[in-house]
CSV table of C-alpha atoms and ligand atoms in Angstrom, one decimal:
chain,number,residue,atom,x,y,z
G,1,MET,CA,89.6,91.1,120.8
G,2,ASP,CA,90.7,89.6,117.4
G,3,ARG,CA,90.3,92.1,114.7
G,4,PRO,CA,88.9,90.9,111.5
G,5,ASN,CA,91.8,90.4,108.9
G,6,LEU,CA,90.0,88.7,105.9
G,7,ILE,CA,87.6,91.3,104.6
G,8,LEU,CA,85.0,91.0,101.6
G,9,ALA,CA,84.0,94.5,100.2
G,10,VAL,CA,81.0,95.5,98.3
G,11,GLU,CA,81.0,98.9,96.1
G,12,SER,CA,77.7,100.0,94.6
G,13,SER,CA,77.7,103.7,95.0
G,14,CYS,CA,77.1,104.6,91.2
G,15,ASP,CA,77.2,102.5,88.1
G,16,GLU,CA,80.1,100.1,88.8
G,17,THR,CA,79.1,96.9,90.7
G,18,ALA,CA,82.4,95.7,92.4
G,19,VAL,CA,83.6,93.1,95.0
G,20,ALA,CA,86.9,92.6,96.5
G,21,LEU,CA,88.9,90.5,99.1
G,22,TYR,CA,91.5,92.0,101.2
G,23,ASP,CA,93.6,90.2,103.9
G,24,GLY,CA,95.7,92.4,106.4
G,25,ARG,CA,98.7,90.0,106.1
G,26,LEU,CA,98.6,88.8,102.4
G,27,GLY,CA,97.1,92.0,100.8
G,28,LEU,CA,94.5,92.1,98.1
G,29,LEU,CA,93.4,88.5,97.2
G,30,GLY,CA,91.1,89.3,94.4
G,31,HIS,CA,88.7,91.9,93.0
G,32,LYS,CA,86.0,92.0,90.2
G,33,LEU,CA,84.1,94.7,88.7
G,34,TYR,CA,81.2,94.9,86.3
G,35,SER,CA,80.9,98.3,84.6
G,36,GLN,CA,77.2,98.7,84.0
G,37,GLU,CA,76.4,99.3,80.3
G,38,VAL,CA,72.8,100.1,80.3
G,39,HIS,CA,73.5,103.8,80.9
G,40,SER,CA,75.4,104.6,77.8
G,41,GLN,CA,72.3,104.7,75.6
G,42,HIS,CA,70.7,107.3,78.1
G,43,GLY,CA,73.7,109.8,78.1
G,44,GLY,CA,74.1,109.6,81.9
G,45,VAL,CA,73.4,107.3,84.8
G,46,VAL,CA,69.9,106.3,85.5
G,47,PRO,CA,69.6,105.6,89.2
G,48,GLU,CA,66.9,103.0,89.1
G,49,LEU,CA,68.7,101.0,86.5
G,50,ALA,CA,71.9,101.2,88.4
G,51,SER,CA,70.1,99.7,91.5
G,52,ARG,CA,68.6,97.0,89.3
G,53,ASP,CA,71.9,96.0,87.9
G,54,HIS,CA,73.6,96.0,91.3
G,55,ILE,CA,71.0,93.5,92.5
G,56,ARG,CA,71.5,91.4,89.2
G,57,TYR,CA,75.5,91.3,89.4
G,58,LEU,CA,76.7,91.4,93.3
G,59,LEU,CA,75.9,87.8,94.1
G,60,PRO,CA,77.6,86.4,90.9
G,61,LEU,CA,80.6,88.8,91.5
G,62,VAL,CA,81.1,87.6,95.1
G,63,LYS,CA,80.9,83.9,94.2
G,64,GLN,CA,83.6,84.7,91.3
G,65,VAL,CA,85.9,86.4,93.6
G,66,LEU,CA,85.6,83.7,96.2
G,67,THR,CA,86.1,80.8,93.9
G,68,GLU,CA,89.2,82.6,92.0
G,69,ALA,CA,90.8,83.2,95.4
G,70,ASN,CA,89.9,79.7,96.5
G,71,ILE,CA,88.4,81.0,99.7
G,72,GLY,CA,85.1,79.6,101.3
G,73,LEU,CA,82.5,82.1,102.5
G,74,SER,CA,82.9,80.8,105.9
G,75,SER,CA,86.5,82.1,106.2
G,76,ILE,CA,85.6,85.8,105.7
G,77,GLU,CA,86.0,87.6,109.1
G,78,GLY,CA,84.3,90.9,108.2
G,79,ILE,CA,82.2,92.7,105.4
G,80,VAL,CA,82.5,96.3,104.5
G,81,TYR,CA,80.3,98.4,102.0
G,82,THR,CA,80.2,101.8,100.5
G,83,ALA,CA,77.6,103.8,102.4
G,84,GLY,CA,78.1,107.0,100.7
G,85,PRO,CA,78.3,109.5,98.9
G,86,GLY,CA,76.4,108.2,95.9
G,87,LEU,CA,73.0,107.3,94.5
G,88,VAL,CA,70.7,106.3,97.3
G,89,GLY,CA,69.0,103.3,95.8
G,90,ALA,CA,72.3,101.9,94.6
G,91,LEU,CA,73.9,102.4,98.0
G,92,LEU,CA,71.2,100.7,99.7
G,93,VAL,CA,71.4,97.6,97.5
G,94,GLY,CA,75.1,97.2,98.6
G,95,ALA,CA,74.5,98.1,102.2
G,96,MET,CA,71.5,95.6,102.5
G,97,PHE,CA,73.6,93.0,100.8
G,98,ALA,CA,76.5,93.3,103.0
G,99,ARG,CA,74.7,93.6,106.1
G,100,SER,CA,72.6,90.5,105.5
G,101,LEU,CA,75.5,88.4,104.5
G,102,ALA,CA,77.5,89.5,107.6
G,103,TYR,CA,74.4,88.8,109.7
G,104,SER,CA,73.9,85.3,108.4
G,105,LEU,CA,77.6,84.5,108.7
G,106,GLY,CA,77.7,86.0,112.2
G,107,ILE,CA,80.5,88.3,111.4
G,108,PRO,CA,80.7,92.4,111.7
G,109,ALA,CA,80.0,94.6,109.2
G,110,LEU,CA,81.2,98.2,108.6
G,111,PRO,CA,80.2,101.2,106.3
G,112,VAL,CA,82.9,103.0,104.4
G,113,HIS,CA,83.1,106.4,102.9
G,114,HIS,CA,83.4,106.3,99.1
G,115,MET,CA,86.0,109.3,98.8
G,116,GLU,CA,88.0,108.1,101.8
G,117,ALA,CA,88.4,104.9,99.9
G,118,HIS,CA,89.6,106.8,96.7
G,119,LEU,CA,92.0,108.7,99.0
G,120,LEU,CA,93.3,105.5,100.4
G,121,ALA,CA,93.5,103.3,97.2
G,122,VAL,CA,97.1,104.3,96.9
G,123,MET,CA,97.9,102.2,99.9
G,124,LEU,CA,97.3,99.1,97.7
G,125,GLU,CA,100.5,100.1,95.7
G,126,SER,CA,104.1,99.3,96.4
G,127,LYS,CA,105.0,103.0,96.6
G,128,GLN,CA,102.9,104.3,99.6
G,129,PRO,CA,102.7,107.7,101.2
G,130,ALA,CA,103.6,108.2,104.9
G,131,PHE,CA,101.2,110.5,106.8
G,132,PRO,CA,100.7,113.6,106.8
G,133,PHE,CA,100.1,114.2,103.0
G,134,VAL,CA,97.8,116.5,100.8
G,135,GLY,CA,95.1,114.5,98.8
G,136,LEU,CA,93.8,115.7,95.6
G,137,LEU,CA,90.4,113.9,94.9
G,138,VAL,CA,89.1,114.3,91.4
G,139,SER,CA,86.3,112.2,90.4
G,140,GLY,CA,82.9,112.5,88.7
G,141,GLY,CA,81.2,114.1,91.6
G,142,HIS,CA,84.0,115.7,93.6
G,143,THR,CA,87.1,117.9,93.0
G,144,MET,CA,88.6,118.4,96.5
G,145,LEU,CA,91.9,119.2,98.2
G,146,VAL,CA,92.2,117.5,101.5
G,147,GLU,CA,94.8,117.7,104.4
G,148,VAL,CA,95.4,114.3,105.6
G,149,LYS,CA,97.1,114.5,109.1
G,150,SER,CA,96.8,110.7,109.7
G,151,PHE,CA,94.3,107.8,109.1
G,152,GLY,CA,90.8,109.2,109.6
G,153,GLN,CA,91.9,112.8,110.0
G,154,TYR,CA,91.0,114.8,107.1
G,155,GLN,CA,90.5,118.4,106.8
G,156,LEU,CA,89.0,120.0,103.6
G,157,LEU,CA,91.1,122.7,102.1
G,158,GLY,CA,89.3,123.4,98.8
G,159,ASP,CA,86.5,122.4,96.9
G,160,THR,CA,84.8,123.0,93.6
G,161,LEU,CA,82.3,125.9,93.4
G,162,ASP,CA,80.4,124.2,90.5
G,163,ASP,CA,81.2,121.2,88.4
G,164,ALA,CA,83.4,118.5,89.5
G,165,ALA,CA,86.6,118.0,87.2
G,166,GLY,CA,85.2,114.6,86.0
G,167,GLU,CA,81.7,116.1,85.3
G,168,ALA,CA,83.3,118.8,83.2
G,169,PHE,CA,85.2,116.2,81.2
G,170,ASP,CA,82.1,114.3,80.8
G,171,LYS,CA,80.0,117.3,79.7
G,172,VAL,CA,82.5,118.5,77.1
G,173,ALA,CA,83.0,115.0,75.8
G,174,LYS,CA,79.0,114.9,75.3
G,175,LEU,CA,79.2,118.3,73.6
G,176,LEU,CA,81.9,116.9,71.1
G,177,GLY,CA,79.8,113.7,70.6
G,178,LEU,CA,82.1,111.1,72.5
G,179,GLY,CA,79.5,109.4,74.3
G,180,TYR,CA,79.2,109.0,78.3
G,181,PRO,CA,81.1,108.9,80.4
G,182,GLY,CA,83.6,110.6,78.1
G,183,GLY,CA,86.7,111.5,80.2
G,184,ALA,CA,88.9,108.8,78.8
G,185,ALA,CA,87.5,109.3,75.3
G,186,LEU,CA,88.2,112.9,75.5
G,187,SER,CA,91.7,112.4,76.7
G,188,LYS,CA,92.4,110.0,74.0
G,189,LEU,CA,91.2,112.4,71.3
G,190,ALA,CA,93.3,115.2,72.8
G,191,THR,CA,96.4,113.2,71.9
G,192,GLU,CA,95.7,114.4,68.3
G,193,GLY,CA,95.1,118.0,69.3
G,194,ARG,CA,97.7,121.0,68.5
G,195,GLU,CA,98.9,123.4,71.0
G,196,GLY,CA,97.8,127.1,70.5
G,197,LYS,CA,94.9,126.4,68.0
G,198,VAL,CA,92.2,127.0,70.7
G,199,LEU,CA,92.4,129.3,73.8
G,200,LEU,CA,90.6,128.6,76.9
G,201,PRO,CA,90.6,130.2,80.3
G,202,ARG,CA,92.3,128.7,83.5
G,203,PRO,CA,89.4,129.6,86.2
G,204,MET,CA,90.3,130.7,89.6
G,205,LEU,CA,94.1,130.4,89.0
G,206,ASN,CA,94.8,134.0,90.1
G,207,ARG,CA,92.6,133.8,93.1
G,208,ASP,CA,94.6,133.1,96.3
G,209,ASN,CA,92.6,130.1,97.5
G,210,LEU,CA,92.4,126.4,97.0
G,211,ASP,CA,88.9,126.2,95.3
G,212,PHE,CA,88.1,125.2,91.8
G,213,SER,CA,85.5,126.2,89.2
G,214,PHE,CA,85.0,124.3,86.0
G,215,SER,CA,81.6,125.5,84.8
G,216,GLY,CA,82.8,128.5,83.1
G,217,LEU,CA,85.4,126.5,81.2
G,218,LYS,CA,82.6,124.3,79.9
G,219,THR,CA,80.6,127.4,78.6
G,220,ALA,CA,83.9,128.7,77.0
G,221,VAL,CA,84.2,125.3,75.2
G,222,LEU,CA,80.6,125.6,74.1
G,223,THR,CA,81.2,129.1,72.6
G,224,VAL,CA,84.4,127.9,70.7
G,225,TRP,CA,82.5,124.9,69.6
G,226,GLU,CA,79.6,126.7,68.2
G,227,ARG,CA,81.8,129.2,66.2
G,228,SER,CA,84.1,126.4,64.8
G,229,ASP,CA,84.0,124.2,61.6
G,230,LYS,CA,83.3,121.2,63.7
G,231,SER,CA,85.8,119.2,61.9
G,232,HIS,CA,87.8,116.2,63.6
G,233,GLN,CA,90.9,118.1,64.0
G,234,THR,CA,89.0,121.1,65.6
G,235,LYS,CA,87.4,118.6,68.0
G,236,ALA,CA,90.9,117.3,68.8
G,237,ASP,CA,92.3,120.7,69.2
G,238,ILE,CA,89.5,121.7,71.8
G,239,ALA,CA,90.0,118.4,73.6
G,240,TYR,CA,93.7,119.1,73.9
G,241,GLU,CA,93.4,122.6,75.3
G,242,PHE,CA,90.5,121.9,77.6
G,243,GLU,CA,92.5,119.1,79.0
G,244,GLN,CA,95.5,121.4,79.5
G,245,ALA,CA,93.3,123.9,81.2
G,246,VAL,CA,92.0,121.4,83.8
G,247,VAL,CA,95.3,119.8,84.3
G,248,GLU,CA,96.8,123.1,84.9
G,249,CYS,CA,94.2,124.3,87.5
G,250,LEU,CA,94.5,121.0,89.3
G,251,ILE,CA,98.3,121.1,89.5
G,252,VAL,CA,98.7,124.7,90.5
G,253,LYS,CA,96.2,124.5,93.4
G,254,SER,CA,97.7,121.1,94.6
G,255,MET,CA,101.1,122.7,94.7
G,256,ARG,CA,99.7,125.7,96.6
G,257,ALA,CA,98.1,123.3,99.0
G,258,LEU,CA,101.3,121.4,99.7
G,259,LYS,CA,102.9,124.9,100.3
G,260,ARG,CA,100.2,125.9,102.7
G,261,CYS,CA,100.4,122.7,104.7
G,262,GLN,CA,104.4,122.5,104.3
G,263,TYR,CA,103.9,118.9,103.2
G,264,LYS,CA,106.1,117.1,100.6
G,265,SER,CA,103.6,114.3,99.5
G,266,LEU,CA,100.6,114.5,97.3
G,267,VAL,CA,98.3,111.7,96.7
G,268,VAL,CA,95.9,112.0,93.6
G,269,ALA,CA,92.9,109.8,93.4
G,270,GLY,CA,89.5,109.3,91.8
G,271,GLY,CA,88.5,108.8,88.2
G,272,VAL,CA,90.3,111.8,86.8
G,273,SER,CA,93.7,110.5,88.2
G,274,ALA,CA,93.6,108.1,85.5
G,275,ASN,CA,94.2,111.0,83.0
G,276,GLN,CA,97.7,110.5,81.4
G,277,MET,CA,98.3,114.0,80.9
G,278,LEU,CA,97.7,114.8,84.7
G,279,ARG,CA,99.8,111.9,85.6
G,280,SER,CA,102.8,112.8,83.5
G,281,HIS,CA,102.6,116.6,84.4
G,282,LEU,CA,102.4,115.8,88.0
G,283,GLN,CA,105.6,113.7,87.8
G,284,SER,CA,107.5,116.3,86.0
G,285,GLN,CA,106.3,119.0,88.5
G,286,ALA,CA,107.3,116.7,91.5
G,287,THR,CA,110.8,116.4,90.2
G,288,ARG,CA,111.2,120.0,89.4
G,289,GLN,CA,109.5,121.2,92.9
G,290,GLN,CA,110.8,118.4,95.0
G,291,PHE,CA,107.9,116.8,96.3
G,292,GLU,CA,106.5,113.1,96.0
G,293,VAL,CA,103.5,112.1,94.0
G,294,TYR,CA,101.5,109.1,94.7
G,295,LEU,CA,99.0,107.6,92.3
G,296,PRO,CA,96.9,104.5,92.3
G,297,ARG,CA,97.4,102.1,89.4
G,298,HIS,CA,94.8,103.0,86.4
G,299,GLU,CA,92.1,100.5,87.4
G,300,PHE,CA,92.1,101.7,91.0
G,301,CYS,CA,91.6,105.4,89.9
G,302,THR,CA,88.1,104.8,88.9
G,303,ASP,CA,85.4,103.1,91.0
G,304,ASN,CA,86.4,99.7,92.5
G,305,ALA,CA,86.0,97.6,95.5
G,306,ALA,CA,89.7,97.1,96.3
G,307,MET,CA,90.0,100.5,97.8
G,308,VAL,CA,86.8,99.9,99.9
G,309,ALA,CA,88.2,96.7,101.1
G,310,TYR,CA,91.5,98.2,102.3
G,311,THR,CA,89.7,101.2,103.9
G,312,GLY,CA,87.3,98.9,105.6
G,313,TRP,CA,90.0,96.7,106.9
G,314,ALA,CA,92.0,99.7,108.2
G,315,HIS,CA,88.8,100.8,110.1
G,316,PHE,CA,88.3,97.4,111.4
G,317,GLN,CA,91.6,97.5,113.2
G,318,VAL,CA,90.5,100.7,115.2
G,319,ALA,CA,86.5,100.5,115.2
G,320,GLU,CA,84.1,99.8,117.8
G,321,PRO,CA,81.7,97.1,117.0
G,322,SER,CA,78.7,98.7,115.3
G,323,ASP,CA,75.0,97.9,115.6
G,324,LEU,CA,72.9,96.3,113.0
G,325,ALA,CA,71.3,99.3,111.4
G,326,VAL,CA,71.6,99.7,107.7
G,327,LYS,CA,72.3,103.4,107.0
G,328,VAL,CA,73.4,105.0,103.8
G,329,ARG,CA,74.1,108.8,103.1
G,330,PRO,CA,73.8,110.0,99.4
G,331,ARG,CA,75.5,113.3,100.7
G,332,TRP,CA,78.2,112.7,103.2
G,333,GLU,CA,81.2,114.9,103.8
G,334,LEU,CA,84.6,113.5,104.3
G,335,GLY,CA,85.4,113.1,108.1
G,336,GLU,CA,81.7,113.4,109.2
G,337,PRO,CA,80.2,110.6,111.1
G,338,LEU,CA,77.7,108.4,109.1
T,1,KG4,O1,85.9,108.0,90.7
T,1,KG4,P1,85.0,107.6,89.5
T,1,KG4,O2,85.2,106.4,88.7
T,1,KG4,O3,83.6,107.8,89.8
T,1,KG4,C1,83.0,108.6,90.7
T,1,KG4,O4,83.2,108.5,92.1
T,1,KG4,O5,82.7,109.7,90.3
T,1,KG4,O6,85.2,108.9,88.4
T,1,KG4,C2,84.5,108.9,87.1
T,1,KG4,C3,84.9,110.1,86.4
T,1,KG4,C4,84.1,110.4,85.2
T,1,KG4,O7,83.8,111.7,85.1
T,1,KG4,C5,85.1,110.0,84.1
T,1,KG4,O8,84.9,110.8,82.9
T,1,KG4,C6,86.4,110.4,84.8
T,1,KG4,O9,86.2,110.0,86.0
T,1,KG4,N1,87.6,109.8,84.0
T,1,KG4,C7,88.5,110.5,83.4
T,1,KG4,C8,89.4,109.5,82.8
T,1,KG4,N2,88.9,108.4,83.2
T,1,KG4,C9,87.9,108.5,83.9
T,1,KG4,N3,88.6,111.9,83.1
T,1,KG4,C10,89.9,112.2,82.4
T,1,KG4,N4,90.6,111.3,81.9
T,1,KG4,C11,90.6,110.1,82.0
T,1,KG4,N5,91.5,109.2,81.5
T,2,ZN,ZN1,84.4,107.3,92.9
């Protein structure tokens, strides 16, 4: 059986509408993304508005990607889509779109796990890890350490007990009046912050496990903020110390996971892996502790369809043909069947 090689991918799990084209021989042929703006005025993602924007933007994005890559719809050999985790309405838009298009073209379609796609985004880079490795997945909804023995074999090592790292960034950014989602803005402000002006805890660091907790840190920020003079410099000092605290927790637990698995490769992915402080601290720790760190380029840290396209393509190379059912899972553990 010929395995599909030229893959069209659709990502619509949250507030990014994205489409990509991936070819097993030639690599990534194109990708486009529309970052929905409608949510910023509401201070968070409004699920119904997200679904409506996915409906509005998916088709134009597909047309744009195909035109720019100079590829006709009839050349596509398989379609993949994010089936979870994410917002149910948003996922359904992408799944229905992908399944219907595949049916009309007489080609197969496959669902993709959004976090697996984040984990494998690094495979689109020239510096790729060999299996096995430890994955640190840090996004708006997840903070996980995963043992990746081989493609498709994932073992959860640690998780967050409350807020995800990205969620903590967003909540602190909101508190400091930086808008939503505020991770990148908070990180920018932190570059003006001074060391030692504010002290925040490093939650769970002295517990001998691989779990995280960020809600206490967020509460500590609130306490410091309420007692402060609320000046721009104080904001920057808080942002700096908060970022330091999160980065330290992520790096210490990741190194502990590498040690426990006796692996030498760490893959970091998800929106928070775009964080510059995390990236540079990881690089220097890697040199010092003699492990390799693998990071996607900035635009593939946050949600995108290129990672979904690669992951779907990889599944197509080993997958059994699936039925026509349109199934999505807003809550879906990595490694579990759909
Ligand atoms: O992976 P992603 O795009 O969406 C989810 O699947 O959740 O991650 C989004 C998260 C948001 O919480 C955002 O604030 C955070 O990633 N983020 C950052 C940075 N860029 C995005 N957090 C810290 N520093 C950044 N530079
Ligand atoms: Zn994501």
